[in-house]
Amino acid sequence: MTQPLAGKIAIVAGATRGAGRQIAVQLGAAGATVYATGRSTRAGRSEMDRPETIEETAELVTEAGGTGIAVQVDHLVPEQVRDLVARIDAEQGRLDVLVNDIWGGDPLVTWEKPVWEQPLDAGFRTLRLAIDTHIITSHFALPLLISKPGGLVVEMGDGTKAYNDDNYRLSLFYDLAKVSVNRLAFSQAHELKPHGCTAVALTPGWIRSEAMLEHFGVTEDNWRDGAATDPNFLISETPAFVGRAVAALAADEDKARWNGQSVDAGTLSKVYGFTDLDGSQPEGFRYITEVVDAGKPADVTGYR
């Protein structure tokens, strides 16, 4: 198997589970050395209180053909991020890919309630997890990334700019968090361009994370049974799909064409030709816009 990212060094910040884990794995499958960061380790769980750990992620990266290195980091603590980057500089002398996938806000979000009914402490904590973590990480990592041209920053969010500009996203705090991530990519693109580096905002479609599978009471083997709860679940995709999107971007010699843009995994799959694990190319956000939001009956024909 070809490994177009052999010799490349990546940070996947927020790699414990979900999209972050599979982004790390797919970068590894392409040959990269991946520093997988997060708060949950085999020694203890984060406030998410879930069983996935960064050690497991690093092992999956290595099994996929790369080199996985687990580093416990709270990306709200500047000193920990500074030390992470200093370690990578000492061990590798370069950084080629930074994926800002830190989130962890799901337990804090109060859905579909106006701001005057939102708990402020939880709301501001959500913004810190979604925005401050990304800024802190870029602050320390980008000086190493720009030391060589061709570097890539991927800001992971929920919803493209086009979609989020036109749609209210569940609550004021969640809406602000997801809009902000797209803007972070735009701003960093402007700052990175003179250094020959690229920043892109990327979103999956309806992702079948570990938590989502549990919510629907299914496994990856029988995930289609989730359609009994919501028939639109048939458009969902594995986290590997967006992981392959990141790997394709990182390997693209002409990645600068995406600088400052906001894209989804389905769109990139048509450009680069990668598929989900089942060989399909689900276009999640096109489906959400044209079917779900339009109030049409669930039918994924022509969307995957």
PDB file of C-alpha atoms in Angstrom:
ATOM      1  CA  MET A   1       0.000   0.000   0.000  1.00  0.00           C
ATOM      2  CA  THR A   2       1.322   3.434  -0.878  1.00  0.00           C
ATOM      3  CA  GLN A   3       2.012   5.770   2.022  1.00  0.00           C
ATOM      4  CA  PRO A   4       2.051   9.326   0.681  1.00  0.00           C
ATOM      5  CA  LEU A   5       2.548  10.757   4.167  1.00  0.00           C
ATOM      6  CA  ALA A   6       5.594   8.688   5.083  1.00  0.00           C
ATOM      7  CA  GLY A   7       8.003  10.909   6.991  1.00  0.00           C
ATOM      8  CA  LYS A   8       5.311  13.476   7.799  1.00  0.00           C
ATOM      9  CA  ILE A   9       4.553  14.510  11.382  1.00  0.00           C
ATOM     10  CA  ALA A  10       1.044  15.263  12.603  1.00  0.00           C
ATOM     11  CA  ILE A  11      -0.727  16.393  15.739  1.00  0.00           C
ATOM     12  CA  VAL A  12      -4.323  15.309  16.098  1.00  0.00           C
ATOM     13  CA  ALA A  13      -5.517  17.356  19.042  1.00  0.00           C
ATOM     14  CA  GLY A  14      -8.563  15.655  20.469  1.00  0.00           C
ATOM     15  CA  ALA A  15      -7.828  12.151  19.187  1.00  0.00           C
ATOM     16  CA  THR A  16      -9.387  10.105  21.963  1.00  0.00           C
ATOM     17  CA  ARG A  17     -12.522   9.034  20.106  1.00  0.00           C
ATOM     18  CA  GLY A  18     -14.907   9.815  17.260  1.00  0.00           C
ATOM     19  CA  ALA A  19     -13.604  11.803  14.321  1.00  0.00           C
ATOM     20  CA  GLY A  20     -10.304  12.611  16.035  1.00  0.00           C
ATOM     21  CA  ARG A  21      -9.445   8.966  16.561  1.00  0.00           C
ATOM     22  CA  GLN A  22     -10.075   8.008  12.957  1.00  0.00           C
ATOM     23  CA  ILE A  23      -8.347  11.086  11.594  1.00  0.00           C
ATOM     24  CA  ALA A  24      -5.274   9.917  13.489  1.00  0.00           C
ATOM     25  CA  VAL A  25      -5.707   6.349  12.213  1.00  0.00           C
ATOM     26  CA  GLN A  26      -6.147   7.364   8.581  1.00  0.00           C
ATOM     27  CA  LEU A  27      -3.127   9.669   8.732  1.00  0.00           C
ATOM     28  CA  GLY A  28      -1.247   6.682  10.109  1.00  0.00           C
ATOM     29  CA  ALA A  29      -2.500   4.461   7.310  1.00  0.00           C
ATOM     30  CA  ALA A  30      -0.995   7.004   4.908  1.00  0.00           C
ATOM     31  CA  GLY A  31       2.353   6.629   6.711  1.00  0.00           C
ATOM     32  CA  ALA A  32       2.413   9.586   9.091  1.00  0.00           C
ATOM     33  CA  THR A  33       3.771   9.758  12.598  1.00  0.00           C
ATOM     34  CA  VAL A  34       0.841  10.983  14.674  1.00  0.00           C
ATOM     35  CA  TYR A  35       0.900  12.543  18.115  1.00  0.00           C
ATOM     36  CA  ALA A  36      -2.557  11.698  19.426  1.00  0.00           C
ATOM     37  CA  THR A  37      -3.570  13.988  22.266  1.00  0.00           C
ATOM     38  CA  GLY A  38      -6.464  14.093  24.672  1.00  0.00           C
ATOM     39  CA  ARG A  39      -7.335  13.958  28.341  1.00  0.00           C
ATOM     40  CA  SER A  40      -8.572  10.369  28.735  1.00  0.00           C
ATOM     41  CA  THR A  41      -5.886   7.776  29.392  1.00  0.00           C
ATOM     42  CA  ARG A  42      -5.807   4.295  30.815  1.00  0.00           C
ATOM     43  CA  ALA A  43      -4.885   5.927  34.114  1.00  0.00           C
ATOM     44  CA  GLY A  44      -8.045   8.048  34.250  1.00  0.00           C
ATOM     45  CA  ARG A  45     -10.992   9.502  32.378  1.00  0.00           C
ATOM     46  CA  SER A  46     -11.785  13.090  31.524  1.00  0.00           C
ATOM     47  CA  GLU A  47     -15.071  14.782  32.366  1.00  0.00           C
ATOM     48  CA  MET A  48     -16.518  13.004  29.331  1.00  0.00           C
ATOM     49  CA  ASP A  49     -16.378   9.836  31.438  1.00  0.00           C
ATOM     50  CA  ARG A  50     -16.072   7.492  28.482  1.00  0.00           C
ATOM     51  CA  PRO A  51     -13.891   4.381  28.103  1.00  0.00           C
ATOM     52  CA  GLU A  52     -11.895   5.402  24.995  1.00  0.00           C
ATOM     53  CA  THR A  53      -8.266   6.394  25.610  1.00  0.00           C
ATOM     54  CA  ILE A  54      -5.485   8.087  23.690  1.00  0.00           C
ATOM     55  CA  GLU A  55      -3.297   5.002  24.174  1.00  0.00           C
ATOM     56  CA  GLU A  56      -5.848   2.955  22.228  1.00  0.00           C
ATOM     57  CA  THR A  57      -5.820   5.558  19.472  1.00  0.00           C
ATOM     58  CA  ALA A  58      -2.029   5.506  19.228  1.00  0.00           C
ATOM     59  CA  GLU A  59      -2.045   1.712  18.999  1.00  0.00           C
ATOM     60  CA  LEU A  60      -4.605   1.854  16.181  1.00  0.00           C
ATOM     61  CA  VAL A  61      -2.420   4.361  14.323  1.00  0.00           C
ATOM     62  CA  THR A  62       0.545   2.004  14.521  1.00  0.00           C
ATOM     63  CA  GLU A  63      -1.570  -0.997  13.501  1.00  0.00           C
ATOM     64  CA  ALA A  64      -2.734   0.983  10.451  1.00  0.00           C
ATOM     65  CA  GLY A  65       0.861   1.425   9.285  1.00  0.00           C
ATOM     66  CA  GLY A  66       1.950   4.683  10.884  1.00  0.00           C
ATOM     67  CA  THR A  67       3.597   5.552  14.174  1.00  0.00           C
ATOM     68  CA  GLY A  68       1.199   6.478  16.947  1.00  0.00           C
ATOM     69  CA  ILE A  69       2.365   8.420  19.996  1.00  0.00           C
ATOM     70  CA  ALA A  70      -0.105   9.135  22.794  1.00  0.00           C
ATOM     71  CA  VAL A  71       0.373  12.316  24.811  1.00  0.00           C
ATOM     72  CA  GLN A  72      -2.000  13.379  27.567  1.00  0.00           C
ATOM     73  CA  VAL A  73      -2.776  17.053  27.013  1.00  0.00           C
ATOM     74  CA  ASP A  74      -5.461  19.372  28.308  1.00  0.00           C
ATOM     75  CA  HIS A  75      -5.575  21.905  25.486  1.00  0.00           C
ATOM     76  CA  LEU A  76      -6.985  24.564  27.802  1.00  0.00           C
ATOM     77  CA  VAL A  77      -3.659  24.554  29.687  1.00  0.00           C
ATOM     78  CA  PRO A  78      -1.123  26.552  27.650  1.00  0.00           C
ATOM     79  CA  GLU A  79       1.883  25.039  29.391  1.00  0.00           C
ATOM     80  CA  GLN A  80       0.830  21.524  28.423  1.00  0.00           C
ATOM     81  CA  VAL A  81       0.420  22.484  24.768  1.00  0.00           C
ATOM     82  CA  ARG A  82       3.729  24.360  24.798  1.00  0.00           C
ATOM     83  CA  ASP A  83       5.464  21.265  26.189  1.00  0.00           C
ATOM     84  CA  LEU A  84       3.816  19.036  23.571  1.00  0.00           C
ATOM     85  CA  VAL A  85       5.144  21.158  20.716  1.00  0.00           C
ATOM     86  CA  ALA A  86       8.581  21.446  22.312  1.00  0.00           C
ATOM     87  CA  ARG A  87       8.699  17.662  22.541  1.00  0.00           C
ATOM     88  CA  ILE A  88       7.757  17.250  18.874  1.00  0.00           C
ATOM     89  CA  ASP A  89      10.370  19.803  17.863  1.00  0.00           C
ATOM     90  CA  ALA A  90      13.009  17.937  19.858  1.00  0.00           C
ATOM     91  CA  GLU A  91      11.986  14.493  18.600  1.00  0.00           C
ATOM     92  CA  GLN A  92      11.063  15.274  14.992  1.00  0.00           C
ATOM     93  CA  GLY A  93      12.252  18.788  14.141  1.00  0.00           C
ATOM     94  CA  ARG A  94       9.142  19.445  12.067  1.00  0.00           C
ATOM     95  CA  LEU A  95       5.354  19.529  12.036  1.00  0.00           C
ATOM     96  CA  ASP A  96       3.422  18.973   8.815  1.00  0.00           C
ATOM     97  CA  VAL A  97      -0.206  18.607   9.901  1.00  0.00           C
ATOM     98  CA  LEU A  98      -2.175  20.089  12.773  1.00  0.00           C
ATOM     99  CA  VAL A  99      -5.739  18.907  13.280  1.00  0.00           C
ATOM    100  CA  ASN A 100      -7.685  20.930  15.834  1.00  0.00           C
ATOM    101  CA  ASP A 101     -10.438  18.487  16.742  1.00  0.00           C
ATOM    102  CA  ILE A 102     -10.778  19.369  20.423  1.00  0.00           C
ATOM    103  CA  TRP A 103     -14.391  19.505  21.586  1.00  0.00           C
ATOM    104  CA  GLY A 104     -15.760  17.611  24.601  1.00  0.00           C
ATOM    105  CA  GLY A 105     -18.763  19.914  24.927  1.00  0.00           C
ATOM    106  CA  ASP A 106     -21.612  17.473  24.322  1.00  0.00           C
ATOM    107  CA  PRO A 107     -22.440  16.905  28.016  1.00  0.00           C
ATOM    108  CA  LEU A 108     -22.645  20.674  28.545  1.00  0.00           C
ATOM    109  CA  VAL A 109     -24.999  21.602  25.727  1.00  0.00           C
ATOM    110  CA  THR A 110     -28.638  22.338  26.518  1.00  0.00           C
ATOM    111  CA  TRP A 111     -30.528  21.830  23.273  1.00  0.00           C
ATOM    112  CA  GLU A 112     -33.277  24.007  21.848  1.00  0.00           C
ATOM    113  CA  LYS A 113     -33.558  26.483  24.734  1.00  0.00           C
ATOM    114  CA  PRO A 114     -33.157  30.262  24.339  1.00  0.00           C
ATOM    115  CA  VAL A 115     -30.144  31.992  25.815  1.00  0.00           C
ATOM    116  CA  TRP A 116     -32.093  33.252  28.830  1.00  0.00           C
ATOM    117  CA  GLU A 117     -32.785  29.643  29.792  1.00  0.00           C
ATOM    118  CA  GLN A 118     -29.218  28.483  29.221  1.00  0.00           C
ATOM    119  CA  PRO A 119     -26.880  27.846  32.180  1.00  0.00           C
ATOM    120  CA  LEU A 120     -24.113  30.384  31.740  1.00  0.00           C
ATOM    121  CA  ASP A 121     -21.328  28.376  33.353  1.00  0.00           C
ATOM    122  CA  ALA A 122     -21.940  25.418  31.043  1.00  0.00           C
ATOM    123  CA  GLY A 123     -22.332  27.703  28.039  1.00  0.00           C
ATOM    124  CA  PHE A 124     -19.062  29.523  28.574  1.00  0.00           C
ATOM    125  CA  ARG A 125     -17.292  26.240  29.310  1.00  0.00           C
ATOM    126  CA  THR A 126     -18.581  24.994  25.949  1.00  0.00           C
ATOM    127  CA  LEU A 127     -17.067  27.994  24.191  1.00  0.00           C
ATOM    128  CA  ARG A 128     -13.756  27.537  25.970  1.00  0.00           C
ATOM    129  CA  LEU A 129     -13.600  23.884  24.922  1.00  0.00           C
ATOM    130  CA  ALA A 130     -14.566  24.662  21.333  1.00  0.00           C
ATOM    131  CA  ILE A 131     -12.646  27.866  20.680  1.00  0.00           C
ATOM    132  CA  ASP A 132      -9.981  28.594  23.299  1.00  0.00           C
ATOM    133  CA  THR A 133      -8.489  25.110  22.939  1.00  0.00           C
ATOM    134  CA  HIS A 134      -8.048  25.548  19.198  1.00  0.00           C
ATOM    135  CA  ILE A 135      -6.469  28.989  19.551  1.00  0.00           C
ATOM    136  CA  ILE A 136      -4.090  27.865  22.291  1.00  0.00           C
ATOM    137  CA  THR A 137      -2.990  24.878  20.230  1.00  0.00           C
ATOM    138  CA  SER A 138      -2.414  26.896  17.073  1.00  0.00           C
ATOM    139  CA  HIS A 139      -0.553  29.577  19.045  1.00  0.00           C
ATOM    140  CA  PHE A 140       2.108  27.103  20.086  1.00  0.00           C
ATOM    141  CA  ALA A 141       2.086  24.705  17.116  1.00  0.00           C
ATOM    142  CA  LEU A 142       2.112  27.043  14.137  1.00  0.00           C
ATOM    143  CA  PRO A 143       5.656  28.405  14.575  1.00  0.00           C
ATOM    144  CA  LEU A 144       6.905  24.844  14.083  1.00  0.00           C
ATOM    145  CA  LEU A 145       4.470  24.117  11.246  1.00  0.00           C
ATOM    146  CA  ILE A 146       5.501  27.188   9.231  1.00  0.00           C
ATOM    147  CA  SER A 147       9.187  26.335   9.505  1.00  0.00           C
ATOM    148  CA  LYS A 148       8.689  24.363   6.266  1.00  0.00           C
ATOM    149  CA  PRO A 149       6.242  25.170   3.449  1.00  0.00           C
ATOM    150  CA  GLY A 150       3.395  22.797   2.683  1.00  0.00           C
ATOM    151  CA  GLY A 151       1.980  22.532   6.187  1.00  0.00           C
ATOM    152  CA  LEU A 152      -1.736  21.952   6.782  1.00  0.00           C
ATOM    153  CA  VAL A 153      -4.095  23.039   9.557  1.00  0.00           C
ATOM    154  CA  VAL A 154      -7.513  21.408   9.701  1.00  0.00           C
ATOM    155  CA  GLU A 155     -10.165  22.988  11.909  1.00  0.00           C
ATOM    156  CA  MET A 156     -12.752  20.310  12.667  1.00  0.00           C
ATOM    157  CA  GLY A 157     -16.296  21.474  13.266  1.00  0.00           C
ATOM    158  CA  ASP A 158     -19.942  20.673  12.672  1.00  0.00           C
ATOM    159  CA  GLY A 159     -21.400  22.187   9.528  1.00  0.00           C
ATOM    160  CA  THR A 160     -19.880  24.014   6.605  1.00  0.00           C
ATOM    161  CA  LYS A 161     -19.808  27.792   6.607  1.00  0.00           C
ATOM    162  CA  ALA A 162     -22.542  27.828   3.968  1.00  0.00           C
ATOM    163  CA  TYR A 163     -24.775  25.613   6.083  1.00  0.00           C
ATOM    164  CA  ASN A 164     -24.098  27.308   9.404  1.00  0.00           C
ATOM    165  CA  ASP A 165     -24.590  30.776   7.950  1.00  0.00           C
ATOM    166  CA  ASP A 166     -28.173  29.859   7.040  1.00  0.00           C
ATOM    167  CA  ASN A 167     -29.170  27.595   9.931  1.00  0.00           C
ATOM    168  CA  TYR A 168     -29.592  27.986  13.686  1.00  0.00           C
ATOM    169  CA  ARG A 169     -27.511  25.272  15.330  1.00  0.00           C
ATOM    170  CA  LEU A 170     -29.465  24.032  18.343  1.00  0.00           C
ATOM    171  CA  SER A 171     -28.564  26.716  20.903  1.00  0.00           C
ATOM    172  CA  LEU A 172     -26.782  30.063  21.049  1.00  0.00           C
ATOM    173  CA  PHE A 173     -23.650  28.570  22.596  1.00  0.00           C
ATOM    174  CA  TYR A 174     -23.447  25.586  20.238  1.00  0.00           C
ATOM    175  CA  ASP A 175     -24.207  27.821  17.265  1.00  0.00           C
ATOM    176  CA  LEU A 176     -21.472  30.273  18.219  1.00  0.00           C
ATOM    177  CA  ALA A 177     -18.981  27.474  18.814  1.00  0.00           C
ATOM    178  CA  LYS A 178     -19.479  25.896  15.411  1.00  0.00           C
ATOM    179  CA  VAL A 179     -19.559  29.153  13.473  1.00  0.00           C
ATOM    180  CA  SER A 180     -16.358  30.196  15.221  1.00  0.00           C
ATOM    181  CA  VAL A 181     -14.446  27.074  14.204  1.00  0.00           C
ATOM    182  CA  ASN A 182     -15.066  27.838  10.535  1.00  0.00           C
ATOM    183  CA  ARG A 183     -13.879  31.405  11.026  1.00  0.00           C
ATOM    184  CA  LEU A 184     -10.737  30.185  12.786  1.00  0.00           C
ATOM    185  CA  ALA A 185      -9.777  28.339   9.625  1.00  0.00           C
ATOM    186  CA  PHE A 186     -10.422  31.443   7.520  1.00  0.00           C
ATOM    187  CA  SER A 187      -8.289  33.635   9.794  1.00  0.00           C
ATOM    188  CA  GLN A 188      -5.430  31.176   9.996  1.00  0.00           C
ATOM    189  CA  ALA A 189      -5.508  30.736   6.224  1.00  0.00           C
ATOM    190  CA  HIS A 190      -4.799  34.442   5.856  1.00  0.00           C
ATOM    191  CA  GLU A 191      -1.886  34.247   8.294  1.00  0.00           C
ATOM    192  CA  LEU A 192      -0.435  31.017   6.893  1.00  0.00           C
ATOM    193  CA  LYS A 193      -0.530  31.878   3.195  1.00  0.00           C
ATOM    194  CA  PRO A 194       2.718  33.913   3.187  1.00  0.00           C
ATOM    195  CA  HIS A 195       4.464  30.866   4.655  1.00  0.00           C
ATOM    196  CA  GLY A 196       3.216  28.466   2.007  1.00  0.00           C
ATOM    197  CA  CYS A 197       0.874  26.706   4.402  1.00  0.00           C
ATOM    198  CA  THR A 198      -2.862  26.018   4.293  1.00  0.00           C
ATOM    199  CA  ALA A 199      -5.813  26.083   6.710  1.00  0.00           C
ATOM    200  CA  VAL A 200      -9.136  24.406   5.986  1.00  0.00           C
ATOM    201  CA  ALA A 201     -12.378  24.033   7.949  1.00  0.00           C
ATOM    202  CA  LEU A 202     -13.732  20.494   7.650  1.00  0.00           C
ATOM    203  CA  THR A 203     -16.920  18.826   8.822  1.00  0.00           C
ATOM    204  CA  PRO A 204     -18.160  15.258   8.652  1.00  0.00           C
ATOM    205  CA  GLY A 205     -21.769  14.527   7.853  1.00  0.00           C
ATOM    206  CA  TRP A 206     -23.826  12.487  10.318  1.00  0.00           C
ATOM    207  CA  ILE A 207     -20.988  10.670  11.976  1.00  0.00           C
ATOM    208  CA  ARG A 208     -21.346   7.267  13.634  1.00  0.00           C
ATOM    209  CA  SER A 209     -19.110   7.950  16.608  1.00  0.00           C
ATOM    210  CA  GLU A 210     -18.958   5.589  19.554  1.00  0.00           C
ATOM    211  CA  ALA A 211     -21.464   7.761  21.417  1.00  0.00           C
ATOM    212  CA  MET A 212     -23.818   7.968  18.429  1.00  0.00           C
ATOM    213  CA  LEU A 213     -23.870   4.200  18.009  1.00  0.00           C
ATOM    214  CA  GLU A 214     -24.690   3.850  21.700  1.00  0.00           C
ATOM    215  CA  HIS A 215     -27.442   6.470  21.412  1.00  0.00           C
ATOM    216  CA  PHE A 216     -29.119   4.438  18.664  1.00  0.00           C
ATOM    217  CA  GLY A 217     -28.501   1.147  20.466  1.00  0.00           C
ATOM    218  CA  VAL A 218     -26.563  -0.354  17.568  1.00  0.00           C
ATOM    219  CA  THR A 219     -23.025  -1.381  16.685  1.00  0.00           C
ATOM    220  CA  GLU A 220     -21.032  -0.748  13.544  1.00  0.00           C
ATOM    221  CA  ASP A 221     -22.000  -4.239  12.383  1.00  0.00           C
ATOM    222  CA  ASN A 222     -25.762  -3.599  12.530  1.00  0.00           C
ATOM    223  CA  TRP A 223     -25.850   0.209  12.337  1.00  0.00           C
ATOM    224  CA  ARG A 224     -28.593   0.208   9.702  1.00  0.00           C
ATOM    225  CA  ASP A 225     -30.991  -0.994  12.388  1.00  0.00           C
ATOM    226  CA  GLY A 226     -30.821   2.551  13.724  1.00  0.00           C
ATOM    227  CA  ALA A 227     -33.109   3.551  10.866  1.00  0.00           C
ATOM    228  CA  ALA A 228     -35.989   2.120  12.892  1.00  0.00           C
ATOM    229  CA  THR A 229     -35.487   5.068  15.251  1.00  0.00           C
ATOM    230  CA  ASP A 230     -34.705   7.648  12.564  1.00  0.00           C
ATOM    231  CA  PRO A 231     -34.789   6.630   8.898  1.00  0.00           C
ATOM    232  CA  ASN A 232     -32.406   9.486   8.056  1.00  0.00           C
ATOM    233  CA  PHE A 233     -29.720   7.596   9.979  1.00  0.00           C
ATOM    234  CA  LEU A 234     -29.061   5.707   6.751  1.00  0.00           C
ATOM    235  CA  ILE A 235     -27.054   8.697   5.488  1.00  0.00           C
ATOM    236  CA  SER A 236     -24.619   8.401   8.395  1.00  0.00           C
ATOM    237  CA  GLU A 237     -20.923   7.720   7.897  1.00  0.00           C
ATOM    238  CA  THR A 238     -18.091   6.181   9.872  1.00  0.00           C
ATOM    239  CA  PRO A 239     -15.468   8.452  11.445  1.00  0.00           C
ATOM    240  CA  ALA A 240     -12.985   6.910   9.006  1.00  0.00           C
ATOM    241  CA  PHE A 241     -14.649   8.821   6.157  1.00  0.00           C
ATOM    242  CA  VAL A 242     -13.635  12.237   7.467  1.00  0.00           C
ATOM    243  CA  GLY A 243     -10.308  10.723   8.499  1.00  0.00           C
ATOM    244  CA  ARG A 244      -9.662   9.824   4.888  1.00  0.00           C
ATOM    245  CA  ALA A 245     -10.636  13.356   3.912  1.00  0.00           C
ATOM    246  CA  VAL A 246      -7.897  14.754   6.145  1.00  0.00           C
ATOM    247  CA  ALA A 247      -5.353  12.265   4.810  1.00  0.00           C
ATOM    248  CA  ALA A 248      -6.260  13.215   1.234  1.00  0.00           C
ATOM    249  CA  LEU A 249      -5.865  16.916   1.981  1.00  0.00           C
ATOM    250  CA  ALA A 250      -2.532  16.348   3.687  1.00  0.00           C
ATOM    251  CA  ALA A 251      -1.185  14.362   0.734  1.00  0.00           C
ATOM    252  CA  ASP A 252      -2.359  16.870  -1.885  1.00  0.00           C
ATOM    253  CA  GLU A 253       0.585  18.790  -3.342  1.00  0.00           C
ATOM    254  CA  ASP A 254      -1.938  21.427  -4.425  1.00  0.00           C
ATOM    255  CA  LYS A 255      -3.731  21.677  -1.077  1.00  0.00           C
ATOM    256  CA  ALA A 256      -3.383  25.471  -1.162  1.00  0.00           C
ATOM    257  CA  ARG A 257      -6.410  25.546  -3.493  1.00  0.00           C
ATOM    258  CA  TRP A 258      -8.508  24.856  -0.385  1.00  0.00           C
ATOM    259  CA  ASN A 259      -6.930  27.586   1.733  1.00  0.00           C
ATOM    260  CA  GLY A 260      -9.544  29.342   3.872  1.00  0.00           C
ATOM    261  CA  GLN A 261     -12.404  27.223   2.599  1.00  0.00           C
ATOM    262  CA  SER A 262     -15.040  25.331   4.553  1.00  0.00           C
ATOM    263  CA  VAL A 263     -15.799  21.877   3.154  1.00  0.00           C
ATOM    264  CA  ASP A 264     -17.405  18.602   4.150  1.00  0.00           C
ATOM    265  CA  ALA A 265     -16.087  15.074   3.812  1.00  0.00           C
ATOM    266  CA  GLY A 266     -18.669  14.136   1.170  1.00  0.00           C
ATOM    267  CA  THR A 267     -17.565  16.930  -1.133  1.00  0.00           C
ATOM    268  CA  LEU A 268     -13.894  16.030  -0.769  1.00  0.00           C
ATOM    269  CA  SER A 269     -14.630  12.361  -1.477  1.00  0.00           C
ATOM    270  CA  LYS A 270     -15.827  13.331  -4.950  1.00  0.00           C
ATOM    271  CA  VAL A 271     -12.650  15.321  -5.586  1.00  0.00           C
ATOM    272  CA  TYR A 272     -10.129  12.814  -4.218  1.00  0.00           C
ATOM    273  CA  GLY A 273     -11.972   9.543  -4.845  1.00  0.00           C
ATOM    274  CA  PHE A 274     -11.809   8.069  -1.346  1.00  0.00           C
ATOM    275  CA  THR A 275     -14.748   6.173   0.127  1.00  0.00           C
ATOM    276  CA  ASP A 276     -16.177   5.234   3.479  1.00  0.00           C
ATOM    277  CA  LEU A 277     -15.356   1.772   4.816  1.00  0.00           C
ATOM    278  CA  ASP A 278     -18.316   0.259   2.966  1.00  0.00           C
ATOM    279  CA  GLY A 279     -17.200   1.718  -0.361  1.00  0.00           C
ATOM    280  CA  SER A 280     -19.865   4.449  -0.423  1.00  0.00           C
ATOM    281  CA  GLN A 281     -19.440   8.224  -0.639  1.00  0.00           C
ATOM    282  CA  PRO A 282     -22.167   9.662   1.619  1.00  0.00           C
ATOM    283  CA  GLU A 283     -22.924  13.331   0.971  1.00  0.00           C
ATOM    284  CA  GLY A 284     -24.231  14.098   4.423  1.00  0.00           C
ATOM    285  CA  PHE A 285     -24.718  17.840   4.280  1.00  0.00           C
ATOM    286  CA  ARG A 286     -26.235  17.812   0.804  1.00  0.00           C
ATOM    287  CA  TYR A 287     -28.728  15.237   2.096  1.00  0.00           C
ATOM    288  CA  ILE A 288     -29.483  17.221   5.241  1.00  0.00           C
ATOM    289  CA  THR A 289     -30.114  20.343   3.186  1.00  0.00           C
ATOM    290  CA  GLU A 290     -32.079  18.792   0.347  1.00  0.00           C
ATOM    291  CA  VAL A 291     -34.019  16.122   2.235  1.00  0.00           C
ATOM    292  CA  VAL A 292     -34.108  16.620   6.004  1.00  0.00           C
ATOM    293  CA  ASP A 293     -34.361  20.408   6.136  1.00  0.00           C
ATOM    294  CA  ALA A 294     -36.684  20.407   3.136  1.00  0.00           C
ATOM    295  CA  GLY A 295     -39.085  18.128   4.999  1.00  0.00           C
ATOM    296  CA  LYS A 296     -38.952  15.355   2.401  1.00  0.00           C
ATOM    297  CA  PRO A 297     -39.373  11.651   3.226  1.00  0.00           C
ATOM    298  CA  ALA A 298     -36.137   9.923   4.173  1.00  0.00           C
ATOM    299  CA  ASP A 299     -34.476   8.454   1.080  1.00  0.00           C
ATOM    300  CA  VAL A 300     -30.714   8.239   0.673  1.00  0.00           C
ATOM    301  CA  THR A 301     -30.906   7.222  -2.992  1.00  0.00           C
ATOM    302  CA  GLY A 302     -28.366   9.269  -4.890  1.00  0.00           C
ATOM    303  CA  TYR A 303     -26.705  10.574  -1.723  1.00  0.00           C
ATOM    304  CA  ARG A 304     -24.273   7.726  -0.952  1.00  0.00           C
TER     305      ARG A 304
END
